[in-house]
Amino acid sequence: MCGIVGYIGQRPAADILLHGLESLSYRGYDSAGIAVREENGTVAVRKSSGKLERLKQLLKVQPVSGCEGIGHTRWATHGEPSDVNAHPHTDESGRIAVVHNGIIENYDLLRSRLEAAGAVLKGQTDTEVIACLLGRMYGGSMLDTLLELQKLLQGRYAIAVMCGQEPGRLFCVKSGSPLVAAHREGESFLASDIPALLFHSRDVLILKDRETAVLTNEGVQVYDENGRLCPRETFHVAWSQESAEKNGYAHYMLKEIHEQPIALEKTFERGNDLLRPEWLPVDRETARNLKKVTIAACGTAYHAGVLAKYALETLARLPVEVETAGEYRYRQPVAQKNELFIAVSQSGETADTLAALEEARKNGVRSIAICNTVGSSIARAAGEANTLYTCAGPEIAVASTKAYLTQAELFVMISAALGMLRGTLPVQRALEIRNALNELPKKARQTLLLQEQIRQLCERFSHCEHVFFTGRGMDYALAMEGALKLKEVSYLFSEAYAAGELKHGPIALLQSGRLVVAGITQPHVMEKMLANLQEIRARKAQVLAICPEKMADRVKPHTDEMLVIPDTDDCLAPLLAAVPMQLFAYFMARIRGCDVDQPRNLAKSVTVE
Ligand code: F6R
């Protein structure tokens, strides 16, 4: 999704803005631009569709100089990706430059009002409407103008503004979309995402909704919607700058796959002891009275929720409903007494998940969040006390890997802890799970040793244009994630089916040249899975089975290829089995020449619905 950066200080702004935009490029974008206030007071704008390289070439031909500026990477929503629609946009006088993330929902109305008043807009973006409005409303103070502008805008937005008439100041305002700022020795920085600031500072100021900030080279001042100054503390980010870099790996995705053992370890060691479940944001009485859990999330986080359904039902004996957040938020869900709602999000900024959480809270449902990003909108909406953090560190690759594994891990921990509180989980079983969780990082490291075998398998299967994923129980949740990973990075057609469903239709698609990846980690349904494999192979499709060591002898005769993962507790085996699926997607994408870290059409952190 779109990214915003801003800089004010003594150094040439263009280089710093470009560096910031590069660090945000993982979010996915289709055009980029910067605006710099030049010595003579003019606002110089350079922008182009395509990747940042094109913008850099443009800046070589048409350089800009100045120490104040704003920049943007755009992921098209209103209007196609083009030079004219790229940000920054300027007002009619060309003296006010604006970049913007989010969507202005009453854009049509605002645009027609402006056009009726004689404005001529060049492109199709809602951002140009903001710039035009600002130009017409400006009366000498951009801070006052932004306070007024907020009253007109509907939707979610993060806006940064540079005004030719007010040198030495950058402005920004937000509602719903994130903005963070930092100050360091005569320089201030602005960004839509923490990784873009880490190079400059780890002490960041997180803007709240409807706050406006003014950045100068002396600091960052924050105002509430009534224009009152709000003194604000900075927040120290635990993530290091290195953690947001590739560190010698060919891609962020591969690096993040390899970071999973440490991410699992950190998430487990956060002090969340299964036998002492006080860390749960629900007390014993609430836990005992619970009648239902609802989980809402998007994409990979949703798949972690599907996996959680099995863990919560087995360990805590709770009925669970899992839903994609975009569906939940619009279907008028019936709130139940003693229901627990759980929103899951890596970024903490996904618009649909945030809206689902708000909907649940509005309906009076006790709500908690699972999140990877401290201070994010979802963590704030749930409240810090109701947020459980995964410790995956910054996830830069668009395809989520380490966030998924830690979400799944945390869900198993929550399920066991709730089971303890509700008296549905014997202490002995909780101890077994705790020991297995403790061993999980080591087992994940062993699983990563399958990498070369997986790469070779991908060479062998690279001709397959259709790949199916299947499994039963927790392995069905695993199959859904395996299929998503493969389609998003390799663009192969891939779909997941519950193994029991294959016969009810999808089997019609099975034929020679098609591959079925089967997760077989759950002993209680192993025999059923083996019967399904026979049906698949009878249709001449090939099978790649992923199973733990203890099942390998039994599975081997029923599969064409096999990846054997280390033995672990049955409720954690699908987590280990996700690792080969991630590597499979990664190598398939590489062999097919795809842009692994920034797959086409996709964006990290989907801040629009
Ligand atoms: C897939 C992927 C997306 C995200 C989804 C939710 O690999 O990354 O499907 O999982 O956009 O994002 P978060 O977890 O940030 O809410």
Coordinates of C-alpha atoms in Angstrom, one line a residue, residues 12-596:
P12 CA 19.6 17.6 1.1
A13 CA 16.0 16.3 1.4
A14 CA 15.9 14.4 -1.8
D15 CA 18.4 11.7 -0.8
I16 CA 16.8 11.2 2.6
L17 CA 13.3 11.0 1.0
L18 CA 14.4 8.5 -1.6
H19 CA 16.1 6.3 1.1
G20 CA 12.9 6.4 3.1
L21 CA 10.8 5.5 0.1
E22 CA 13.1 2.6 -0.6
S23 CA 12.6 1.3 2.9
L24 CA 8.8 1.5 2.4
S25 CA 8.9 -0.1 -1.1
Y26 CA 8.1 -3.5 0.4
R27 CA 4.6 -2.3 0.9
G28 CA 4.0 -2.5 -2.8
Y29 CA 3.5 0.5 -5.1
D30 CA 3.1 1.5 -8.7
S31 CA 4.4 5.1 -8.7
A32 CA 6.5 7.4 -6.6
G33 CA 7.3 11.0 -6.1
I34 CA 8.8 13.7 -4.0
A35 CA 8.3 17.4 -3.4
V36 CA 11.1 19.6 -2.1
R37 CA 11.0 23.2 -1.0
E38 CA 13.8 24.9 -2.9
E39 CA 16.0 27.8 -1.6
N40 CA 13.9 30.3 -3.5
G41 CA 10.7 29.1 -1.9
T42 CA 9.3 27.2 -4.9
V43 CA 7.9 23.8 -4.3
A44 CA 9.6 21.4 -6.8
V45 CA 7.7 18.2 -7.5
R46 CA 9.2 15.2 -9.3
K47 CA 7.1 12.1 -9.8
S48 CA 6.6 9.2 -12.1
S49 CA 4.8 5.9 -12.5
G50 CA 6.7 2.7 -12.1
K51 CA 9.4 1.8 -9.7
L52 CA 11.7 4.1 -7.7
E53 CA 14.5 3.7 -10.2
R54 CA 12.4 5.8 -12.7
L55 CA 12.1 8.5 -10.2
K56 CA 15.8 8.5 -9.5
Q57 CA 16.5 8.8 -13.2
L58 CA 14.1 11.7 -13.4
L59 CA 15.9 13.4 -10.5
K60 CA 19.2 13.0 -12.3
V61 CA 17.8 14.9 -15.3
Q62 CA 15.8 17.4 -13.2
P63 CA 17.5 17.6 -9.8
V64 CA 16.0 19.4 -6.9
S65 CA 17.8 21.0 -4.0
G66 CA 16.5 21.9 -0.5
C67 CA 16.3 20.5 3.0
E68 CA 12.6 20.1 3.4
G69 CA 10.4 17.7 1.6
I70 CA 7.7 15.0 1.5
G71 CA 7.6 11.8 -0.6
H72 CA 5.3 9.1 -1.5
T73 CA 5.0 5.6 -3.0
R74 CA 1.5 5.1 -4.4
W75 CA -0.6 1.9 -4.8
A76 CA -3.4 3.0 -7.1
T77 CA -6.9 3.2 -5.7
H78 CA -8.6 6.3 -7.3
G79 CA -7.2 6.5 -10.8
E80 CA -4.8 4.3 -12.8
P81 CA -1.0 4.3 -12.0
S82 CA 0.3 7.2 -14.1
D83 CA 2.7 10.2 -13.8
V84 CA -0.2 12.5 -13.4
N85 CA -1.9 10.5 -10.6
A86 CA 1.4 9.9 -8.8
H87 CA 1.8 11.9 -5.5
P88 CA 2.7 14.6 -4.5
H89 CA -0.2 16.7 -5.8
T90 CA -0.2 20.4 -5.6
D91 CA -2.9 23.0 -5.2
E92 CA -3.8 25.3 -8.1
S93 CA -1.1 27.8 -7.2
G94 CA 1.6 25.0 -7.1
R95 CA 2.7 26.3 -3.7
I96 CA 1.1 23.6 -1.5
A97 CA 2.2 19.9 -2.0
V98 CA 0.3 17.0 -0.5
V99 CA 0.9 13.3 -0.2
H100 CA -1.8 11.0 1.1
N101 CA -2.5 7.4 2.2
G102 CA -6.0 6.0 2.5
I103 CA -9.3 6.8 0.8
I104 CA -11.4 9.9 1.0
E105 CA -14.9 8.5 0.9
N106 CA -16.8 11.7 0.1
Y107 CA -14.3 12.5 -2.6
D108 CA -16.9 12.6 -5.4
L109 CA -18.9 15.3 -3.6
L110 CA -15.8 17.3 -2.7
R111 CA -14.6 17.1 -6.3
S112 CA -17.9 18.2 -7.8
R113 CA -18.1 21.1 -5.4
L114 CA -14.6 22.2 -6.4
E115 CA -15.3 21.9 -10.1
A116 CA -18.6 23.8 -9.7
A117 CA -16.5 26.5 -8.1
G118 CA -14.2 26.6 -11.1
A119 CA -11.4 24.3 -10.1
V120 CA -9.7 22.4 -12.9
L121 CA -8.3 19.1 -11.6
K122 CA -5.7 17.3 -13.7
G123 CA -5.9 13.7 -12.5
Q124 CA -8.4 11.3 -10.9
T125 CA -7.1 11.1 -7.4
D126 CA -8.7 12.0 -4.2
T127 CA -5.4 13.5 -3.1
E128 CA -5.5 16.2 -5.7
V129 CA -8.9 17.2 -4.3
I130 CA -7.3 17.6 -0.9
A131 CA -4.5 19.7 -2.3
C132 CA -7.0 21.9 -4.2
L133 CA -9.2 22.3 -1.1
L134 CA -6.2 23.3 1.0
G135 CA -5.1 25.9 -1.6
R136 CA -8.6 27.4 -1.6
M137 CA -9.0 27.3 2.2
Y138 CA -5.5 28.6 3.1
G139 CA -5.5 31.8 5.0
G140 CA -1.9 32.1 6.2
S141 CA -1.7 29.2 8.7
M142 CA -1.5 25.6 7.4
L143 CA -2.1 24.3 10.9
D144 CA -5.4 26.1 11.1
T145 CA -6.3 25.0 7.5
L146 CA -5.6 21.4 8.3
L147 CA -7.8 21.6 11.4
E148 CA -10.6 22.9 9.2
L149 CA -9.9 20.4 6.4
Q150 CA -10.5 17.5 8.8
K151 CA -14.1 18.6 9.3
L152 CA -14.7 18.1 5.6
L153 CA -13.0 14.7 5.1
Q154 CA -14.7 11.4 5.5
G155 CA -12.8 8.1 5.3
R156 CA -9.4 7.0 6.5
Y157 CA -6.4 9.1 5.7
A158 CA -2.8 10.1 6.6
I159 CA -1.8 13.3 4.9
A160 CA 1.5 15.1 4.8
V161 CA 1.7 18.7 3.5
M162 CA 4.4 21.1 2.6
C163 CA 3.5 24.8 2.1
G164 CA 5.7 27.1 0.1
Q165 CA 4.6 30.1 2.2
E166 CA 5.6 28.5 5.5
P167 CA 9.3 27.5 5.3
G168 CA 10.9 25.5 8.0
R169 CA 7.7 23.5 8.7
L170 CA 6.1 20.3 7.5
F171 CA 2.5 19.4 8.4
C172 CA 0.6 16.1 8.8
V173 CA -2.7 14.9 9.9
K174 CA -4.2 11.4 10.2
S175 CA -7.4 9.5 10.8
G176 CA -7.4 5.7 10.5
S177 CA -4.2 5.4 8.6
P178 CA -0.9 5.3 10.5
L179 CA 1.7 8.1 10.7
V180 CA 4.9 8.2 12.9
A181 CA 7.4 10.9 13.4
A182 CA 10.9 11.2 15.0
H183 CA 13.3 14.0 15.9
R184 CA 17.1 13.9 16.1
E185 CA 19.7 16.7 16.5
G186 CA 18.3 19.4 14.2
E187 CA 16.3 17.1 12.0
S188 CA 12.7 15.7 12.0
F189 CA 11.4 12.8 10.1
L190 CA 7.9 11.6 9.2
A191 CA 6.7 8.2 7.8
S192 CA 3.7 6.1 7.5
D193 CA 5.5 3.1 8.8
I194 CA 8.2 2.5 11.5
P195 CA 10.8 0.7 9.3
A196 CA 11.2 3.9 7.3
L197 CA 12.3 5.7 10.5
L198 CA 14.6 3.1 12.0
F199 CA 17.6 4.3 10.0
H200 CA 17.3 7.7 11.7
S201 CA 15.9 6.9 15.1
R202 CA 14.3 4.2 17.2
D203 CA 12.4 6.7 19.4
V204 CA 9.2 7.5 17.5
L205 CA 6.1 9.5 18.1
I206 CA 3.0 7.7 17.0
L207 CA 0.2 10.1 16.0
K208 CA -3.3 9.3 17.2
D209 CA -6.4 9.8 15.0
R210 CA -7.4 13.4 14.3
E211 CA -4.1 14.7 15.5
T212 CA -2.1 17.2 13.5
A213 CA 1.6 17.5 13.8
V214 CA 4.0 20.2 12.8
L215 CA 7.6 19.2 12.2
T216 CA 10.5 21.7 12.4
N217 CA 14.2 21.1 12.7
E218 CA 13.7 21.7 16.4
G219 CA 11.1 19.0 17.0
V220 CA 7.6 17.7 16.5
Q221 CA 4.6 19.4 18.0
V222 CA 1.3 17.6 18.1
Y223 CA -2.2 19.3 18.2
D224 CA -5.6 17.8 18.9
E225 CA -8.5 18.4 16.6
N226 CA -9.3 21.6 18.5
G227 CA -5.8 23.0 17.9
R228 CA -4.7 22.4 21.5
L229 CA -1.0 21.5 21.9
C230 CA -0.7 17.9 23.2
P231 CA 2.6 17.0 24.9
R232 CA 3.5 13.5 23.7
E233 CA 6.0 10.9 24.8
T234 CA 8.1 9.1 22.2
F235 CA 8.0 5.3 22.1
H236 CA 11.2 3.2 21.9
V237 CA 11.0 0.7 19.1
A238 CA 12.6 -2.7 20.0
W239 CA 13.2 -3.5 16.3
S240 CA 16.7 -2.7 15.1
Q241 CA 17.5 -1.2 11.7
E242 CA 19.3 -4.5 10.8
S243 CA 16.1 -6.5 11.5
A244 CA 14.4 -4.5 8.6
E245 CA 17.3 -5.3 6.2
K246 CA 18.1 -8.4 4.0
N247 CA 21.3 -9.3 5.8
G248 CA 22.8 -11.2 2.9
Y249 CA 19.7 -13.2 2.0
A250 CA 18.5 -13.0 -1.7
H251 CA 15.0 -11.9 -0.6
Y252 CA 13.2 -10.7 2.5
M253 CA 10.9 -13.6 2.2
L254 CA 13.8 -16.2 2.5
K255 CA 15.3 -14.2 5.4
E256 CA 12.0 -14.1 7.2
I257 CA 11.4 -17.8 6.7
H258 CA 14.8 -18.4 8.3
E259 CA 14.0 -16.0 11.2
Q260 CA 11.1 -18.2 12.2
P261 CA 13.0 -20.2 14.9
I262 CA 14.0 -17.0 16.7
A263 CA 10.5 -15.5 16.2
L264 CA 8.9 -18.6 17.7
E265 CA 11.4 -18.5 20.6
K266 CA 10.7 -14.8 21.4
T267 CA 7.0 -15.2 21.2
F268 CA 7.1 -18.2 23.5
E269 CA 9.5 -16.6 26.0
R270 CA 7.4 -13.4 26.3
G271 CA 6.4 -14.7 29.7
N272 CA 3.2 -16.3 28.7
D273 CA 3.4 -19.5 30.8
L274 CA 0.6 -21.9 30.0
L275 CA 0.4 -23.1 33.6
R276 CA 0.1 -19.6 34.9
P277 CA -2.4 -18.0 32.5
E278 CA -2.7 -14.6 34.2
W279 CA -1.2 -13.1 31.1
L280 CA -4.4 -13.7 29.2
P281 CA -6.5 -10.6 28.9
V282 CA -9.5 -12.6 30.3
D283 CA -9.8 -13.7 33.9
R284 CA -10.8 -17.2 35.2
E285 CA -14.4 -16.3 35.7
T286 CA -14.8 -14.8 32.2
A287 CA -12.9 -17.8 30.7
R288 CA -15.2 -20.2 32.5
N289 CA -18.3 -18.4 31.3
L290 CA -17.2 -18.1 27.7
K291 CA -19.7 -19.5 25.3
K292 CA -18.1 -18.7 22.0
V293 CA -15.0 -17.3 20.3
T294 CA -15.1 -15.3 17.1
I295 CA -12.0 -14.7 15.2
A296 CA -11.8 -12.2 12.4
A297 CA -8.7 -11.4 10.2
C298 CA -7.6 -11.2 6.6
G299 CA -5.4 -13.4 4.4
T300 CA -2.7 -15.3 6.2
A301 CA -3.8 -14.0 9.6
Y302 CA -7.2 -15.4 8.8
H303 CA -5.6 -18.8 8.1
A304 CA -3.9 -18.6 11.6
G305 CA -7.4 -18.1 12.9
V306 CA -8.7 -21.2 11.0
L307 CA -5.9 -23.2 12.7
A308 CA -6.8 -21.7 16.0
K309 CA -10.3 -23.0 15.7
Y310 CA -9.1 -26.5 16.0
A311 CA -6.7 -25.7 18.9
L312 CA -9.4 -23.7 20.8
E313 CA -12.0 -26.4 20.3
T314 CA -9.7 -29.2 21.3
L315 CA -7.8 -27.6 24.2
A316 CA -10.4 -25.1 25.6
R317 CA -13.6 -26.9 24.4
L318 CA -14.9 -23.6 23.0
P319 CA -17.1 -23.2 19.9
V320 CA -15.2 -21.0 17.5
E321 CA -16.4 -19.1 14.4
V322 CA -13.6 -17.8 12.1
E323 CA -14.4 -15.3 9.5
T324 CA -12.6 -13.0 7.1
A325 CA -12.8 -9.5 8.5
G326 CA -14.2 -8.0 5.3
E327 CA -17.2 -10.3 5.7
Y328 CA -17.7 -9.9 9.4
R329 CA -17.8 -6.2 9.4
Y330 CA -20.8 -6.0 7.0
R331 CA -23.0 -8.9 8.0
Q332 CA -24.6 -7.5 11.1
P333 CA -23.1 -10.2 13.4
V334 CA -25.3 -11.2 16.3
A335 CA -23.4 -10.5 19.5
Q336 CA -23.7 -13.1 22.1
K337 CA -23.4 -12.8 25.8
N338 CA -20.1 -14.3 27.0
E339 CA -18.6 -14.2 23.5
L340 CA -14.9 -13.3 23.0
F341 CA -13.8 -11.6 19.8
I342 CA -10.2 -11.9 18.6
A343 CA -8.8 -9.7 15.8
V344 CA -5.5 -11.0 14.3
S345 CA -3.1 -8.8 12.3
Q346 CA 0.6 -8.6 11.7
S347 CA 0.6 -5.0 10.7
G348 CA -2.1 -3.9 13.0
E349 CA -3.3 -1.6 10.2
T350 CA -5.5 -3.8 8.0
A351 CA -8.6 -1.7 7.4
D352 CA -11.1 -4.6 7.4
T353 CA -9.7 -6.1 10.5
L354 CA -9.7 -2.8 12.3
A355 CA -13.3 -2.2 11.3
A356 CA -14.3 -5.7 12.4
L357 CA -12.8 -5.1 15.8
E358 CA -14.6 -1.8 16.0
E359 CA -17.8 -3.5 15.1
A360 CA -17.4 -6.1 17.7
R361 CA -16.6 -3.5 20.4
K362 CA -19.6 -1.4 19.3
N363 CA -21.8 -4.4 19.8
G364 CA -20.4 -4.9 23.3
V365 CA -18.4 -8.0 22.6
R366 CA -15.4 -8.5 24.8
S367 CA -12.5 -8.0 22.3
I368 CA -8.9 -8.7 22.2
A369 CA -6.2 -8.4 19.5
I370 CA -3.2 -10.5 18.4
C371 CA -0.8 -8.2 16.7
N372 CA 2.8 -7.9 15.7
T373 CA 3.2 -4.2 15.7
V374 CA 3.3 -2.3 18.9
G375 CA 1.4 1.0 18.8
S376 CA -0.5 0.0 15.7
S377 CA -4.1 1.1 15.1
I378 CA -5.5 -2.4 15.9
A379 CA -3.5 -2.6 19.1
R380 CA -4.7 0.8 20.1
A381 CA -8.3 0.1 19.3
A382 CA -8.2 -3.1 21.4
G383 CA -6.2 -1.3 24.1
E384 CA -2.7 -2.3 25.1
A385 CA -4.1 -4.4 28.0
N386 CA -6.2 -6.4 25.6
T387 CA -3.5 -7.0 23.0
L388 CA -1.2 -10.0 22.8
Y389 CA 1.9 -9.5 20.8
T390 CA 3.6 -11.9 18.5
C391 CA 7.4 -11.3 18.5
A392 CA 8.1 -11.8 14.8
G393 CA 10.0 -8.5 14.4
P394 CA 9.4 -6.4 11.3
E395 CA 8.0 -8.4 8.4
I396 CA 9.0 -6.8 5.1
A397 CA 8.2 -9.4 2.4
V398 CA 4.7 -9.0 1.2
A399 CA 4.1 -12.7 1.7
S400 CA 3.6 -13.3 5.4
T401 CA 5.7 -16.1 6.9
K402 CA 7.1 -15.5 10.3
A403 CA 4.0 -13.6 11.4
Y404 CA 1.9 -16.6 10.5
L405 CA 3.9 -19.0 12.4
T406 CA 4.0 -16.8 15.5
Q407 CA 0.3 -16.1 15.3
A408 CA -0.4 -19.9 15.1
E409 CA 2.0 -20.5 18.0
L410 CA 0.4 -17.8 20.1
F411 CA -3.1 -19.2 19.4
V412 CA -1.9 -22.6 20.6
M413 CA -0.7 -20.9 23.8
I414 CA -3.9 -19.0 24.2
S415 CA -5.9 -22.2 23.6
A416 CA -3.9 -24.1 26.2
A417 CA -4.1 -21.2 28.7
L418 CA -7.8 -20.9 28.3
G419 CA -8.1 -24.7 28.7
M420 CA -6.3 -24.4 32.0
L421 CA -8.6 -21.6 33.2
R422 CA -11.7 -23.4 32.1
G423 CA -10.6 -26.7 33.5
T424 CA -10.8 -28.4 30.2
L425 CA -7.0 -29.1 29.9
P426 CA -5.3 -31.5 32.3
V427 CA -2.1 -30.1 33.8
Q428 CA -0.2 -33.0 32.4
R429 CA -1.3 -32.2 28.9
A430 CA -0.5 -28.5 29.4
L431 CA 3.0 -29.5 30.5
E432 CA 3.4 -31.6 27.3
I433 CA 2.4 -28.7 25.1
R434 CA 4.7 -26.3 27.1
N435 CA 7.6 -28.6 26.6
A436 CA 6.8 -29.0 22.9
L437 CA 6.6 -25.2 22.5
N438 CA 10.0 -24.9 24.2
E439 CA 11.4 -27.4 21.7
L440 CA 9.7 -25.8 18.7
P441 CA 12.4 -23.3 17.6
K442 CA 15.0 -26.1 17.5
K443 CA 12.6 -28.3 15.4
A444 CA 11.9 -25.3 13.1
R445 CA 15.7 -25.0 12.6
Q446 CA 15.8 -28.7 11.7
T447 CA 12.9 -28.3 9.3
L448 CA 14.8 -25.5 7.5
L449 CA 17.4 -28.0 6.6
L450 CA 14.9 -29.4 4.0
Q451 CA 15.5 -26.2 1.9
E452 CA 17.8 -27.9 -0.7
Q453 CA 15.5 -30.9 -1.1
I454 CA 12.6 -28.5 -1.6
R455 CA 14.5 -26.4 -4.2
Q456 CA 15.1 -29.6 -6.2
L457 CA 11.5 -30.6 -5.9
C458 CA 10.4 -27.3 -7.2
E459 CA 12.7 -27.7 -10.3
R460 CA 10.9 -31.0 -10.8
F461 CA 7.4 -29.6 -10.4
S462 CA 8.0 -26.3 -12.1
H463 CA 6.0 -27.4 -15.1
C464 CA 2.8 -27.8 -13.0
E465 CA 0.4 -25.0 -13.7
H466 CA -2.2 -26.2 -11.1
V467 CA -1.3 -27.1 -7.6
F468 CA -3.8 -28.3 -5.0
F469 CA -3.3 -28.3 -1.3
T470 CA -5.2 -30.6 1.0
G471 CA -5.4 -31.9 4.5
R472 CA -7.8 -32.7 7.3
G473 CA -8.4 -30.8 10.6
M474 CA -5.4 -28.5 11.4
D475 CA -3.8 -29.7 8.2
Y476 CA -6.7 -28.2 6.2
A477 CA -5.9 -24.8 7.8
L478 CA -2.3 -25.5 6.8
A479 CA -3.4 -26.3 3.2
M480 CA -5.2 -23.0 2.9
E481 CA -2.0 -21.1 3.9
G482 CA 0.1 -23.2 1.6
A483 CA -2.1 -22.5 -1.3
L484 CA -2.2 -18.7 -0.6
K485 CA 1.6 -18.6 -0.3
L486 CA 2.1 -20.3 -3.6
K487 CA -0.4 -18.3 -5.6
E488 CA 0.7 -14.9 -4.2
V489 CA 4.4 -15.2 -5.0
S490 CA 4.5 -17.6 -8.0
Y491 CA 1.1 -16.7 -9.6
L492 CA 0.4 -20.4 -10.1
F493 CA -3.2 -21.4 -9.8
S494 CA -3.4 -23.0 -6.4
E495 CA -6.3 -23.9 -4.3
A496 CA -6.9 -25.7 -0.9
Y497 CA -9.6 -28.3 -0.3
A498 CA -10.4 -30.2 2.8
A499 CA -9.4 -33.8 1.9
G500 CA -12.9 -35.0 2.7
E501 CA -14.3 -32.6 0.1
L502 CA -12.1 -33.7 -2.8
K503 CA -14.6 -36.3 -3.9
H504 CA -17.4 -33.8 -3.9
G505 CA -16.3 -31.9 -6.9
P506 CA -12.6 -30.9 -7.0
I507 CA -11.5 -34.4 -8.0
A508 CA -12.8 -33.6 -11.4
L509 CA -9.8 -31.4 -11.9
L510 CA -7.2 -34.0 -11.0
Q511 CA -5.3 -35.5 -13.9
S512 CA -1.8 -36.1 -15.0
G513 CA 0.5 -33.1 -14.7
R514 CA -1.4 -31.7 -11.6
L515 CA 0.3 -31.7 -8.2
V516 CA -1.4 -32.2 -4.9
V517 CA 0.5 -31.1 -1.8
A518 CA -0.9 -32.9 1.2
G519 CA -0.3 -32.1 4.9
I520 CA -0.4 -35.3 6.9
T521 CA 0.5 -34.4 10.5
Q522 CA -2.6 -35.5 12.4
P523 CA -2.4 -39.2 13.4
H524 CA -6.2 -39.5 14.1
V525 CA -7.0 -38.8 10.5
M526 CA -3.9 -40.3 8.9
E527 CA -5.6 -43.4 7.5
K528 CA -8.4 -41.3 6.0
M529 CA -5.7 -39.1 4.4
L530 CA -3.9 -42.1 2.9
A531 CA -7.2 -43.3 1.4
N532 CA -7.5 -39.8 -0.2
L533 CA -4.0 -40.0 -1.6
Q534 CA -4.9 -43.2 -3.3
E535 CA -7.9 -41.6 -4.9
I536 CA -5.7 -38.7 -6.1
R537 CA -3.0 -40.9 -7.5
A538 CA -5.6 -43.1 -9.2
R539 CA -6.4 -40.0 -11.3
K540 CA -2.7 -39.7 -12.3
A541 CA -2.1 -36.5 -10.3
Q542 CA 1.1 -36.5 -8.3
V543 CA 1.3 -36.2 -4.6
L544 CA 3.9 -34.4 -2.4
A545 CA 3.2 -35.4 1.2
I546 CA 4.5 -33.5 4.2
C547 CA 4.5 -35.5 7.4
P548 CA 6.4 -36.0 10.7
E549 CA 9.0 -38.7 11.1
K550 CA 6.7 -40.9 13.1
M551 CA 4.3 -41.2 10.2
A552 CA 6.8 -41.4 7.4
D553 CA 6.9 -45.2 7.0
R554 CA 3.2 -45.3 6.8
V555 CA 2.8 -42.4 4.3
K556 CA 5.7 -43.3 2.0
P557 CA 4.0 -46.0 -0.1
H558 CA 1.1 -43.6 -0.9
T559 CA 3.0 -40.6 -2.2
D560 CA 5.3 -39.7 -5.1
E561 CA 7.4 -37.3 -3.1
M562 CA 7.7 -36.8 0.6
L563 CA 9.1 -34.1 2.9
V564 CA 9.7 -35.3 6.5
I565 CA 9.5 -32.9 9.3
P566 CA 10.7 -33.5 12.9
D567 CA 8.2 -35.1 15.3
T568 CA 6.6 -32.6 17.7
D569 CA 3.3 -32.4 19.6
D570 CA 0.4 -33.0 17.2
C571 CA -1.1 -29.6 17.8
L572 CA 2.2 -28.0 16.7
A573 CA 3.0 -30.3 13.8
P574 CA 1.1 -28.1 11.3
L575 CA 3.2 -25.2 12.3
L576 CA 6.4 -27.0 11.3
A577 CA 4.7 -28.3 8.2
A578 CA 4.1 -24.7 7.1
V579 CA 7.8 -24.1 6.8
P580 CA 8.3 -26.5 3.8
M581 CA 5.2 -25.0 2.2
Q582 CA 6.7 -21.5 2.5
L583 CA 10.0 -22.7 1.0
F584 CA 8.0 -24.4 -1.8
A585 CA 6.3 -21.2 -2.7
Y586 CA 9.5 -19.3 -2.5
F587 CA 11.5 -21.6 -4.8
M588 CA 8.6 -22.0 -7.3
A589 CA 8.4 -18.2 -7.5
R590 CA 12.2 -17.9 -8.1
I591 CA 12.2 -20.6 -10.7
R592 CA 9.4 -18.8 -12.5
G593 CA 11.2 -15.5 -12.3
C594 CA 8.7 -13.7 -10.1
D595 CA 9.4 -10.7 -7.9
V596 CA 9.3 -12.7 -4.7

